[in-house]
Short mmCIF file of C-alpha atoms and ligand atoms in Angstrom, two decimals:
data_model
loop_
_atom_site.label_atom_id
_atom_site.label_comp_id
_atom_site.label_asym_id
_atom_site.label_seq_id
_atom_site.Cartn_x
_atom_site.Cartn_y
_atom_site.Cartn_z
CA MET H 851 107.46 110.33 109.27
CA GLU H 852 111.09 111.14 109.06
CA ARG H 853 112.47 111.91 105.49
CA ARG H 854 114.29 108.40 105.37
CA GLY H 855 111.22 106.89 106.39
CA PHE H 856 109.20 108.44 103.30
CA LEU H 857 112.23 107.53 100.76
CA VAL H 858 111.33 103.85 101.78
CA ALA H 859 108.04 103.88 100.93
CA GLY H 860 108.46 106.46 97.77
CA LEU H 861 108.81 105.10 94.36
CA GLY H 862 112.24 106.38 93.17
CA ALA H 863 113.63 104.84 96.31
CA LEU H 864 114.35 101.21 96.23
CA ALA H 865 117.60 100.53 98.04
CA ALA H 866 117.03 103.99 100.10
CA ALA H 867 114.51 103.49 100.84
CA CYS H 868 102.22 106.96 101.59
CA SER H 869 65.87 108.15 107.96
CA GLY H 870 62.90 107.75 106.12
CA GLU H 871 65.83 106.83 103.57
CA PRO H 872 64.31 104.07 100.88
CA ARG H 873 66.25 101.00 100.83
CA LYS H 874 69.10 100.10 99.12
CA PRO H 875 68.78 99.52 95.56
CA ASP H 876 69.05 96.13 93.57
CA ALA H 877 72.83 96.19 91.74
CA SER H 878 72.36 97.29 88.42
CA THR H 879 69.27 99.60 89.17
CA PRO H 880 69.16 103.22 89.66
CA ALA H 881 68.64 104.70 93.46
CA ARG H 882 65.42 105.39 93.97
CA THR H 883 66.70 108.29 95.93
CA SER H 884 68.18 110.14 92.97
CA SER H 885 65.04 111.17 91.20
CA ALA H 886 63.39 112.60 94.75
CA PRO H 887 62.99 116.46 94.52
CA PRO H 888 65.86 118.14 96.23
CA SER H 889 65.66 119.29 99.92
CA THR H 890 66.69 122.72 100.83
CA ALA H 891 66.03 122.04 104.64
CA PRO H 892 69.62 121.69 106.51
CA THR H 893 70.57 118.03 107.18
CA GLY H 894 69.38 117.10 110.57
CA PRO H 895 70.22 114.15 113.29
CA ALA H 896 66.94 112.56 111.90
CA ASP H 897 68.23 112.40 108.66
CA TRP H 898 71.92 111.37 109.32
CA ASN H 899 70.11 108.32 111.81
CA ALA H 900 68.21 107.70 108.36
CA LEU H 901 71.18 107.20 106.16
CA ALA H 902 73.31 105.26 108.96
CA ARG H 903 69.92 102.64 109.34
CA GLY H 904 69.95 102.21 105.27
CA LEU H 905 73.68 101.24 105.06
CA GLU H 906 75.02 97.86 105.84
CA GLY H 907 78.38 99.72 106.55
CA LYS H 908 79.08 102.47 109.17
CA LEU H 909 78.19 105.85 109.56
CA ILE H 910 80.48 107.89 111.48
CA ARG H 911 79.36 111.43 112.70
CA PRO H 912 81.20 114.27 114.51
CA GLU H 913 79.78 113.08 117.71
CA ASP H 914 81.13 109.55 117.71
CA ALA H 915 84.47 108.42 119.50
CA ALA H 916 85.97 107.07 116.16
CA TYR H 917 85.36 110.39 114.17
CA GLU H 918 88.71 111.75 114.99
CA GLN H 919 90.82 108.77 113.55
CA ALA H 920 87.94 108.34 110.49
CA ARG H 921 88.04 111.72 109.20
CA ARG H 922 92.12 112.10 108.65
CA LEU H 923 93.78 111.46 105.51
CA TYR H 924 97.51 110.60 105.38
CA ILE H 925 98.78 113.96 105.20
CA PRO H 926 98.37 115.42 108.57
CA ARG H 927 97.92 119.16 107.32
CA PHE H 928 94.49 118.36 105.96
CA ASP H 929 93.22 117.63 109.85
CA ARG H 930 91.39 120.64 110.05
CA ILE H 931 88.90 119.38 107.95
CA ARG H 932 85.80 118.63 109.34
CA PRO H 933 83.25 116.24 107.38
CA ALA H 934 79.81 116.20 108.27
CA GLY H 935 79.87 112.38 107.91
CA ILE H 936 81.81 109.51 106.89
CA ALA H 937 80.19 106.70 105.89
CA TYR H 938 81.88 103.12 105.24
CA CYS H 939 80.50 101.69 102.44
CA ALA H 940 80.21 97.94 102.76
CA ASN H 941 78.46 97.58 98.81
CA PRO H 942 77.66 99.11 95.73
CA GLN H 943 74.19 99.48 97.39
CA ASP H 944 75.39 101.79 100.13
CA VAL H 945 77.75 103.90 98.02
CA ALA H 946 74.06 104.09 96.43
CA GLU H 947 72.42 105.31 98.83
CA CYS H 948 75.02 107.73 99.83
CA MET H 949 74.72 109.37 96.44
CA GLY H 950 71.16 109.40 96.63
CA PHE H 951 71.11 111.05 100.48
CA ALA H 952 73.98 113.97 99.29
CA ALA H 953 71.89 114.83 95.96
CA ARG H 954 68.90 115.06 98.01
CA ARG H 955 70.40 117.30 100.49
CA LYS H 956 72.61 119.24 98.07
CA LEU H 957 75.81 118.11 100.51
CA PRO H 958 78.98 117.74 98.82
CA VAL H 959 80.32 114.40 98.15
CA ALA H 960 84.18 113.77 98.46
CA VAL H 961 85.68 109.92 97.70
CA ARG H 962 88.00 108.53 99.44
CA CYS H 963 89.55 105.07 99.46
CA GLY H 964 93.77 105.49 100.98
CA GLY H 965 93.36 108.87 101.27
CA HIS H 966 96.47 109.47 99.78
CA ASN H 967 95.35 112.94 97.37
CA TYR H 968 97.53 115.44 97.41
CA ALA H 969 95.58 118.21 98.03
CA GLY H 970 93.33 116.87 100.45
CA TRP H 971 90.41 116.40 97.88
CA SER H 972 89.30 112.91 99.03
CA THR H 973 87.61 114.68 102.06
CA GLY H 974 85.51 117.80 102.46
CA THR H 975 82.76 119.53 104.73
CA GLY H 976 79.62 117.09 103.27
CA LEU H 977 79.72 113.50 103.01
CA VAL H 978 82.67 111.41 102.71
CA VAL H 979 81.98 108.19 101.09
CA ASP H 980 84.84 105.71 101.93
CA VAL H 981 85.45 102.32 100.30
CA SER H 982 88.08 100.69 102.42
CA ALA H 983 85.45 97.87 104.01
CA MET H 984 85.22 96.90 100.41
CA ASP H 985 88.80 95.11 100.61
CA GLY H 986 88.26 91.44 99.21
CA ILE H 987 90.63 90.13 97.08
CA GLU H 988 90.67 86.74 95.04
CA ALA H 989 93.26 85.81 92.72
CA GLU H 990 92.56 82.55 89.95
CA GLN H 991 93.76 81.72 86.41
CA GLY H 992 95.37 85.07 85.86
CA ARG H 993 92.81 87.58 86.73
CA ALA H 994 92.07 89.12 90.23
CA VAL H 995 89.03 90.55 91.81
CA VAL H 996 89.89 93.42 93.75
CA GLY H 997 87.80 95.22 96.40
CA ALA H 998 88.09 99.28 96.07
CA GLY H 999 89.09 99.44 99.53
CA VAL H 1000 92.41 97.32 99.27
CA ARG H 1001 95.63 98.84 100.31
CA LEU H 1002 98.78 98.41 97.96
CA ILE H 1003 100.72 95.92 100.45
CA ASP H 1004 97.60 93.38 100.66
CA LEU H 1005 97.56 94.01 96.68
CA HIS H 1006 101.29 93.03 96.53
CA VAL H 1007 101.14 90.69 99.32
CA ARG H 1008 98.09 88.61 98.97
CA LEU H 1009 98.78 88.19 95.00
CA GLY H 1010 102.31 87.51 95.70
CA GLU H 1011 101.73 84.64 98.20
CA ALA H 1012 99.14 83.27 95.84
CA GLY H 1013 102.36 83.47 92.72
CA ALA H 1014 100.46 86.72 90.99
CA LEU H 1015 101.09 89.91 90.66
CA VAL H 1016 99.40 93.49 89.20
CA PRO H 1017 102.11 96.27 88.66
CA ALA H 1018 101.44 98.90 91.20
CA GLY H 1019 103.03 101.46 93.39
CA THR H 1020 105.02 101.23 96.53
CA CYS H 1021 103.46 102.94 99.18
CA PRO H 1022 101.88 100.27 101.30
CA THR H 1023 98.97 102.40 102.83
CA VAL H 1024 97.87 104.10 99.41
CA GLY H 1025 94.69 102.73 97.98
CA VAL H 1026 94.26 100.90 95.16
CA SER H 1027 91.09 103.11 93.59
CA GLY H 1028 93.40 106.19 93.67
CA LEU H 1029 96.24 104.65 92.16
CA THR H 1030 94.64 102.91 89.38
CA LEU H 1031 92.32 105.15 88.22
CA GLY H 1032 94.89 107.87 88.00
CA GLY H 1033 97.15 105.67 86.00
CA GLY H 1034 99.64 103.74 88.45
CA LEU H 1035 103.13 104.10 88.16
CA GLY H 1036 105.31 101.01 90.07
CA ALA H 1037 108.71 99.62 89.80
CA LEU H 1038 107.21 96.65 87.27
CA SER H 1039 105.34 99.08 84.92
CA ARG H 1040 108.03 99.08 82.42
CA ALA H 1041 107.91 95.06 82.51
CA TYR H 1042 104.20 94.93 82.78
CA GLY H 1043 102.51 98.48 82.28
CA LEU H 1044 100.80 100.88 84.78
CA THR H 1045 97.91 99.23 87.02
CA CYS H 1046 95.17 101.00 85.15
CA ASP H 1047 96.48 98.99 81.87
CA ARG H 1048 95.92 95.76 83.59
CA LEU H 1049 92.59 96.85 84.29
CA GLU H 1050 90.08 94.18 82.44
CA SER H 1051 86.59 95.41 83.90
CA VAL H 1052 85.70 97.97 87.12
CA GLN H 1053 82.38 98.30 88.91
CA VAL H 1054 81.55 101.74 89.21
CA VAL H 1055 78.28 103.88 90.93
CA THR H 1056 77.69 106.78 88.89
CA PRO H 1057 76.08 109.89 90.51
CA ASP H 1058 72.39 108.77 89.16
CA GLY H 1059 73.05 105.80 92.03
CA ARG H 1060 73.59 103.19 89.17
CA VAL H 1061 76.02 99.94 89.75
CA ARG H 1062 77.65 99.97 86.16
CA GLU H 1063 80.10 97.03 85.48
CA CYS H 1064 82.31 98.77 82.94
CA ASP H 1065 84.38 97.02 80.43
CA ALA H 1066 85.39 97.32 76.94
CA ARG H 1067 81.59 96.60 75.85
CA ARG H 1068 79.62 98.10 78.44
CA ASP H 1069 79.75 101.86 79.25
CA PRO H 1070 83.46 101.53 77.35
CA GLU H 1071 84.04 105.63 77.38
CA LEU H 1072 83.67 105.05 81.01
CA PHE H 1073 85.77 102.42 80.90
CA TRP H 1074 88.74 104.42 79.34
CA ALA H 1075 88.20 107.24 81.60
CA CYS H 1076 88.85 104.82 84.71
CA ARG H 1077 91.95 104.02 83.16
CA GLY H 1078 93.98 107.89 83.98
CA GLY H 1079 91.37 109.85 84.31
CA GLY H 1080 91.63 110.42 87.47
CA GLY H 1081 89.63 109.63 90.98
CA GLY H 1082 86.55 111.23 91.56
CA ASN H 1083 85.65 112.50 88.16
CA PHE H 1084 82.85 109.63 87.15
CA GLY H 1085 81.83 107.60 89.95
CA VAL H 1086 83.05 105.39 92.68
CA ALA H 1087 84.83 102.56 92.03
CA THR H 1088 83.63 99.40 94.15
CA SER H 1089 85.47 96.59 92.54
CA LEU H 1090 88.27 96.21 90.01
CA VAL H 1091 89.37 92.85 88.10
CA PHE H 1092 93.08 92.82 86.98
CA ARG H 1093 94.71 90.47 84.89
CA THR H 1094 97.66 89.42 86.40
CA GLU H 1095 101.07 88.33 85.95
CA ARG H 1096 103.12 85.54 87.43
CA ALA H 1097 104.97 86.27 90.14
CA GLY H 1098 108.98 85.43 90.92
CA ASP H 1099 112.01 86.70 92.30
CA LEU H 1100 113.50 90.40 91.40
CA HIS H 1101 116.53 91.85 91.71
CA GLU H 1102 116.83 95.01 93.60
CA PHE H 1103 119.93 96.93 92.72
CA SER H 1104 121.39 100.62 93.68
CA VAL H 1105 124.36 102.21 92.27
CA ARG H 1106 125.78 105.61 93.73
CA TRP H 1107 128.23 108.02 92.67
CA PRO H 1108 129.89 110.96 94.90
CA TRP H 1109 128.01 114.41 94.94
CA SER H 1110 130.32 115.82 92.94
CA ARG H 1111 129.28 113.63 89.77
CA ALA H 1112 125.54 114.80 90.19
CA ALA H 1113 125.40 116.30 86.76
CA ASP H 1114 127.56 113.62 85.03
CA VAL H 1115 124.92 110.86 86.36
CA LEU H 1116 121.63 112.54 85.87
CA ARG H 1117 122.81 113.35 82.01
CA GLY H 1118 123.82 109.46 82.02
CA TRP H 1119 120.81 107.92 83.43
CA GLN H 1120 118.61 110.07 80.79
CA ARG H 1121 119.88 108.53 78.14
CA TRP H 1122 120.03 104.95 79.57
CA ALA H 1123 117.11 104.35 82.28
CA PRO H 1124 113.81 104.81 79.65
CA ASP H 1125 115.55 102.91 76.73
CA ALA H 1126 116.79 99.93 78.95
CA PRO H 1127 114.94 96.63 78.59
CA PRO H 1128 111.44 96.67 79.73
CA GLU H 1129 112.79 94.05 82.48
CA ILE H 1130 114.85 96.73 84.02
CA TRP H 1131 113.12 99.83 85.93
CA SER H 1132 115.04 102.53 87.46
CA GLY H 1133 114.63 105.68 89.15
CA LEU H 1134 117.52 108.38 90.27
CA GLN H 1135 116.81 110.19 93.65
CA ILE H 1136 118.50 113.32 94.93
CA ASN H 1137 118.08 114.58 98.47
CA SER H 1138 118.87 117.43 100.14
CA GLY H 1139 121.09 118.36 103.44
CA PRO H 1140 123.84 117.39 102.51
CA ALA H 1141 122.92 116.74 98.99
CA ASP H 1142 123.39 113.17 97.66
CA LEU H 1143 122.33 111.00 95.07
CA GLU H 1144 121.39 107.30 93.85
CA ILE H 1145 120.29 105.28 91.41
CA ALA H 1146 117.50 102.73 92.58
CA GLY H 1147 116.35 99.81 90.30
CA MET H 1148 114.86 96.64 90.17
CA ALA H 1149 115.16 94.38 87.33
CA LEU H 1150 113.17 90.51 86.71
CA ALA H 1151 116.93 89.08 85.65
CA ASP H 1152 120.29 89.98 86.94
CA PRO H 1153 120.67 93.44 85.99
CA GLY H 1154 124.91 93.32 86.11
CA HIS H 1155 124.92 93.72 82.26
CA GLU H 1156 122.70 96.79 82.19
CA ILE H 1157 124.40 98.31 85.41
CA GLU H 1158 128.04 98.42 83.09
CA LYS H 1159 126.02 100.51 80.16
CA LEU H 1160 124.60 102.94 82.50
CA ALA H 1161 128.35 103.59 84.15
CA GLY H 1162 129.49 103.96 80.80
CA ARG H 1163 127.03 106.56 79.81
CA VAL H 1164 127.90 108.41 83.03
CA GLY H 1165 131.09 108.14 81.95
CA GLY H 1166 132.95 105.61 84.47
CA GLY H 1167 134.18 106.31 87.76
CA ASP H 1168 133.43 104.06 90.71
CA PRO H 1169 130.30 103.90 91.48
CA GLU H 1170 129.15 102.08 95.39
CA THR H 1171 127.20 99.00 93.37
CA ALA H 1172 125.12 96.60 94.96
CA VAL H 1173 122.17 94.00 93.67
CA ARG H 1174 119.99 91.89 95.91
CA ARG H 1175 118.08 88.69 94.68
CA ARG H 1176 114.63 88.66 96.68
CA ASP H 1177 111.63 86.98 96.31
CA HIS H 1178 108.45 89.07 95.12
CA VAL H 1179 106.94 89.74 98.98
CA ALA H 1180 110.06 90.20 100.09
CA THR H 1181 110.86 92.66 97.67
CA MET H 1182 107.17 94.33 97.55
CA LYS H 1183 107.36 94.48 101.18
CA LEU H 1184 111.08 96.23 100.68
CA LEU H 1185 109.88 98.67 98.05
CA ALA H 1186 106.85 99.71 100.70
CA GLY H 1187 109.25 100.65 103.75
CA CYS H 1188 108.10 97.90 105.82
CA SER H 1189 111.01 95.46 105.36
CA GLY H 1190 111.23 92.85 108.20
CA GLN H 1191 107.52 93.57 109.53
CA SER H 1192 104.37 92.15 109.25
CA VAL H 1193 101.61 93.05 106.76
CA GLU H 1194 99.73 94.22 109.55
CA GLU H 1195 102.46 96.96 110.31
CA CYS H 1196 102.51 97.92 107.28
CA HIS H 1197 99.34 99.45 107.45
CA ALA H 1198 98.02 102.11 109.41
CA PRO H 1199 97.29 101.82 112.83
CA GLY H 1200 93.69 101.58 113.99
CA ARG H 1201 90.19 99.37 113.60
CA LEU H 1202 88.81 101.26 111.15
CA PRO H 1203 88.23 100.08 107.32
CA GLY H 1204 91.78 100.26 105.62
CA GLN H 1205 93.46 100.38 109.23
CA ARG H 1206 94.85 97.39 111.46
CA PRO H 1207 95.11 97.40 114.98
CA GLY H 1208 98.94 96.16 114.81
CA GLY H 1209 99.44 99.11 111.88
CA ARG H 1210 102.57 101.44 112.51
CA PHE H 1211 102.91 102.79 109.13
CA PRO H 1212 102.93 106.68 109.79
CA ARG H 1213 101.14 109.24 108.21
CA THR H 1214 103.92 111.93 106.52
CA GLU H 1215 103.81 115.77 106.00
CA TYR H 1216 105.06 116.60 102.80
CA ALA H 1217 103.64 118.42 99.87
CA ALA H 1218 104.96 117.58 96.28
CA LYS H 1219 104.42 118.57 92.43
CA SER H 1220 105.81 117.29 89.37
CA HIS H 1221 106.35 117.21 85.78
CA ILE H 1222 106.52 114.70 83.13
CA ALA H 1223 109.43 114.76 80.42
CA TYR H 1224 108.91 113.84 77.24
CA ARG H 1225 112.80 114.85 76.55
CA ASP H 1226 115.90 114.49 78.01
CA LEU H 1227 117.13 117.35 80.04
CA PRO H 1228 119.45 119.62 78.41
CA ASP H 1229 122.35 120.30 80.07
CA ASP H 1230 121.14 123.82 81.76
CA ALA H 1231 117.94 121.99 83.40
CA ILE H 1232 120.42 119.63 85.22
CA LYS H 1233 122.21 122.50 86.37
CA THR H 1234 119.19 124.13 87.90
CA LEU H 1235 117.99 121.19 89.17
CA VAL H 1236 121.27 119.86 90.71
CA GLY H 1237 121.76 123.63 91.69
CA HIS H 1238 118.34 123.50 93.86
CA PHE H 1239 120.05 120.97 96.01
CA THR H 1240 122.77 122.94 98.08
CA GLY H 1241 120.56 124.25 101.41
CA ALA H 1242 118.38 122.33 104.28
CA GLU H 1243 117.04 118.84 104.83
CA GLY H 1244 113.47 117.69 103.49
CA ARG H 1245 113.97 118.34 99.99
CA SER H 1246 114.01 115.71 97.19
CA VAL H 1247 113.25 115.04 93.77
CA LEU H 1248 112.60 111.29 92.33
CA ILE H 1249 112.74 110.62 89.14
CA ASP H 1250 111.19 107.81 87.69
CA ALA H 1251 112.18 106.07 84.46
CA MET H 1252 108.99 105.21 82.04
CA GLY H 1253 108.86 103.93 78.47
CA GLY H 1254 109.02 99.93 78.03
CA ALA H 1255 105.58 98.76 78.32
CA ILE H 1256 103.93 102.08 80.05
CA GLY H 1257 105.27 103.46 76.11
CA ARG H 1258 103.14 100.72 74.00
CA PRO H 1259 99.49 101.90 74.11
CA LYS H 1260 98.75 105.12 72.37
CA PRO H 1261 98.18 108.15 73.65
CA GLY H 1262 94.21 107.72 73.78
CA ASP H 1263 94.08 104.07 74.23
CA THR H 1264 93.57 104.91 77.77
CA ALA H 1265 92.88 107.95 79.40
CA PHE H 1266 96.47 108.11 80.45
CA PRO H 1267 97.69 110.18 77.79
CA HIS H 1268 101.83 110.09 78.74
CA ARG H 1269 102.49 106.98 76.66
CA ALA H 1270 105.55 108.91 74.84
CA ALA H 1271 107.23 110.23 77.72
CA ARG H 1272 110.81 109.15 79.28
CA PHE H 1273 110.39 109.80 82.63
CA CYS H 1274 108.36 111.56 85.83
CA LEU H 1275 109.85 114.25 88.37
CA GLN H 1276 108.23 114.34 91.57
CA TYR H 1277 109.46 117.36 93.88
CA ILE H 1278 108.94 117.03 97.49
CA ALA H 1279 109.13 119.17 100.41
CA TYR H 1280 109.14 117.59 103.82
CA GLY H 1281 107.51 119.36 106.75
CA GLY H 1282 106.01 122.67 106.57
CA GLY H 1283 109.22 124.35 106.21
CA ASN H 1284 110.21 123.84 102.43
CA ARG H 1285 107.26 124.83 100.31
CA ALA H 1286 108.84 128.14 99.01
CA TRP H 1287 111.69 125.77 98.26
CA LEU H 1288 109.02 123.47 96.31
CA HIS H 1289 107.95 126.07 94.24
CA ASP H 1290 110.90 128.01 93.58
CA VAL H 1291 112.00 124.33 91.77
CA HIS H 1292 109.17 123.66 89.97
CA GLN H 1293 109.32 127.17 88.38
CA ALA H 1294 112.62 126.90 87.54
CA MET H 1295 112.25 123.26 85.98
CA GLU H 1296 109.10 124.25 83.94
CA PRO H 1297 110.69 126.03 81.03
CA TYR H 1298 112.62 122.78 79.98
CA LEU H 1299 109.19 120.78 80.56
CA ARG H 1300 106.51 122.41 79.33
CA GLY H 1301 103.53 121.96 81.93
CA ALA H 1302 103.07 118.07 81.51
CA ALA H 1303 102.14 116.31 85.06
CA TYR H 1304 101.03 113.42 86.61
CA VAL H 1305 96.87 113.32 87.73
CA ASN H 1306 98.30 111.49 90.80
CA TYR H 1307 100.43 113.69 91.91
CA MET H 1308 97.63 116.31 92.10
CA ASP H 1309 99.32 120.08 92.48
CA PRO H 1310 96.53 122.70 93.46
CA ASP H 1311 99.01 125.47 92.30
CA LEU H 1312 99.29 124.05 88.86
CA LYS H 1313 97.32 126.75 86.29
CA ASP H 1314 96.53 124.71 83.34
CA TRP H 1315 96.12 121.33 85.08
CA ARG H 1316 93.61 120.26 82.53
CA ARG H 1317 96.34 120.35 79.94
CA ALA H 1318 99.07 119.22 82.08
CA TYR H 1319 97.01 115.97 83.25
CA TYR H 1320 95.13 115.09 80.03
CA GLY H 1321 96.65 116.43 77.34
CA PRO H 1322 95.16 115.01 74.12
CA ASN H 1323 92.48 113.09 76.02
CA LEU H 1324 90.86 116.22 77.79
CA ASP H 1325 88.29 116.76 75.73
CA ARG H 1326 87.08 113.08 75.47
CA LEU H 1327 87.35 112.77 79.39
CA ALA H 1328 85.27 116.34 79.42
CA ARG H 1329 82.44 114.29 77.36
CA THR H 1330 82.43 111.41 79.27
CA ASN H 1331 82.29 113.36 82.28
CA ALA H 1332 79.17 115.62 81.43
CA THR H 1333 77.44 112.10 80.23
CA TYR H 1334 78.15 110.20 84.07
CA ASP H 1335 77.89 113.52 86.24
CA PRO H 1336 75.97 116.15 84.40
CA ALA H 1337 75.21 117.81 87.51
CA GLY H 1338 78.48 118.08 88.68
CA THR H 1339 78.11 115.80 91.67
CA LEU H 1340 81.42 115.28 91.93
CA ARG H 1341 82.76 118.72 92.77
CA PHE H 1342 86.70 119.45 94.18
CA PRO H 1343 88.86 122.23 92.52
CA GLN H 1344 90.13 119.99 89.84
CA ALA H 1345 87.46 117.97 88.92
CA LEU H 1346 86.65 117.32 85.50
C1 FAD Q 1876 103.45 108.25 99.77
C2 FAD Q 1876 102.62 108.38 98.83
C3 FAD Q 1876 103.35 107.47 97.77
C4 FAD Q 1876 102.66 107.41 96.19
N1 FAD Q 1876 103.61 106.34 95.61
C5 FAD Q 1876 102.99 106.33 94.21
C6 FAD Q 1876 103.58 105.12 93.51
O1 FAD Q 1876 104.45 104.49 93.96
N2 FAD Q 1876 102.87 105.26 92.34
C7 FAD Q 1876 101.80 105.98 91.94
O2 FAD Q 1876 101.18 106.35 90.70
N3 FAD Q 1876 101.55 106.87 92.66
C8 FAD Q 1876 101.98 107.06 94.15
N4 FAD Q 1876 101.54 107.77 94.89
C9 FAD Q 1876 100.07 109.02 94.52
C10 FAD Q 1876 98.77 108.14 94.47
O3 FAD Q 1876 98.81 107.26 93.46
C11 FAD Q 1876 97.52 109.42 94.70
O4 FAD Q 1876 98.09 110.28 95.64
C12 FAD Q 1876 96.32 108.31 94.48
O5 FAD Q 1876 95.56 109.53 94.11
C13 FAD Q 1876 96.06 108.03 95.94
O6 FAD Q 1876 95.20 107.04 96.42
P1 FAD Q 1876 94.10 106.57 97.42
O7 FAD Q 1876 93.14 106.21 97.20
O8 FAD Q 1876 95.20 106.55 98.39
O9 FAD Q 1876 93.82 108.65 97.77
P2 FAD Q 1876 92.40 109.17 98.18
O10 FAD Q 1876 92.91 110.31 98.42
O11 FAD Q 1876 91.52 108.37 98.75
O12 FAD Q 1876 91.99 109.26 96.60
C14 FAD Q 1876 92.40 109.68 95.34
C15 FAD Q 1876 91.62 110.14 94.71
O13 FAD Q 1876 90.52 109.25 93.98
C16 FAD Q 1876 89.28 109.34 94.30
N5 FAD Q 1876 88.87 108.10 94.75
C17 FAD Q 1876 89.49 107.17 95.43
N6 FAD Q 1876 88.86 106.29 96.11
C18 FAD Q 1876 87.91 106.43 94.66
C19 FAD Q 1876 86.82 105.10 94.31
N7 FAD Q 1876 86.83 104.23 94.68
N8 FAD Q 1876 86.15 105.57 93.24
C20 FAD Q 1876 86.59 107.09 92.85
N9 FAD Q 1876 87.33 107.95 93.20
C21 FAD Q 1876 88.13 107.34 94.26
C22 FAD Q 1876 89.31 110.51 95.75
O14 FAD Q 1876 88.00 111.46 95.50
C23 FAD Q 1876 90.29 111.23 95.03
O15 FAD Q 1876 90.28 112.33 94.23
C24 FAD Q 1876 101.93 108.00 95.90
C25 FAD Q 1876 101.37 109.11 97.38
C26 FAD Q 1876 101.19 108.85 98.38
C27 FAD Q 1876 101.09 109.92 98.99
#
């Protein structure tokens, strides 16, 4: 996708813009397969055929015509990874069946929903357990029951059409599971909280094959961990129940100053945005080649007065300002980067679960790193950041305001620890050519931001990733992981 195309999909870019297998167990019983002794024999075609027969959903193998498409994630550089099998699970029992199958054969398991993991860790060389086929959405009386395979465009539009919303991220093809399990930052988060804050209960198949209904009373530690502890760590979520808010019209706005004012704008924005009324969200976006900068935002009511305050903080000048009022669904489609397109078109193309035959939403080659800022950037840091936007195209930073409802819970109330943070910076390198720049800008900002990062922007190079993602919640998360996945079945390089 072209850089501009991505920008409309990004969070900080409103205006400028990813065989003998036992039959299925009953829900809430352990998979019978899990206690069988592990086999040391390689997994042969007969085993895979048996797994396929034991599933209500579809198992795709390398010899199948759909394999080339089924194995792909959102970011093309992971296309080299060739899973032994991809199971499109139709229900929690299919998931339990897969867990038992993989455990007996010591096959690595990767869990996948929307496939947007920045490090490619929702695929692997073993069995991919894909939840995309579980994509139902039912909304009534302030609640939404959402299948674990739902994509964000469907969450926004189908709930919106029923007059309801769950605050969530913007990219239409991101999966609700990965997003929610890691937190879920979006343009309505300052008003209504992170996506995980709206979670009332979640159904999870744990590696022992049990189907667990988790909430504040049942498996409360697992429920706590599912709200920010990161995807793929504790089990496979199969269904999520959210508390919804009423959806109404939204005011989308953008404010631009010339690039020569970049340092003033950044300084002024950071003093305004995280402390603005919760009904207002904004993100500051800097792009390279030629460098430009924009503040894009969204408000539940007319933001005119607050935009004046922002201009005052920046120290005047004559910014270009635009404010547009739209209904909820139209705004969500705009944010998703598919304004004017049908919902079908906002999906990835194809006929597999999660895709649509008329889908047009493209994949993007890019890499990203993040910092979570607990303090405003000092002048040196601002100068450093702005100074990194002098060169080639394909470099961006999206800085999303936090605070508001995100900051109301305490760091230990859910597994998402960054409650006191002011904003989240995401550095993005498009194409293959900007990776050295990405590394440099992140390193240059590190002394000012001291290593806090967002688990949903998973960074394979991050050294102290445990502390960066989880902060004070790390030990409790590690204990929860040891309780629910004692054998370490769900492994990837940054698994707990
Ligand atoms: C273009 C783009 C835009 C984005 N925009 C936003 C945004 O606006 N706000 C935001 O907060 N984040 C955003 N993100 C980051 C996004 O939240 C994470 O990448 C998220 O993990 C993606 O979830 P997924 O289901 O699409 O990906 P996947 O790669 O399928 O999964 C991500 C992780 O969750 C695990 N997982 C997936 N499904 C399950 C399940 N059912 N049960 C247990 N574990 C599971 C996977 O194993 C993997 O570790 C964006 C990412 C991209 C690429």
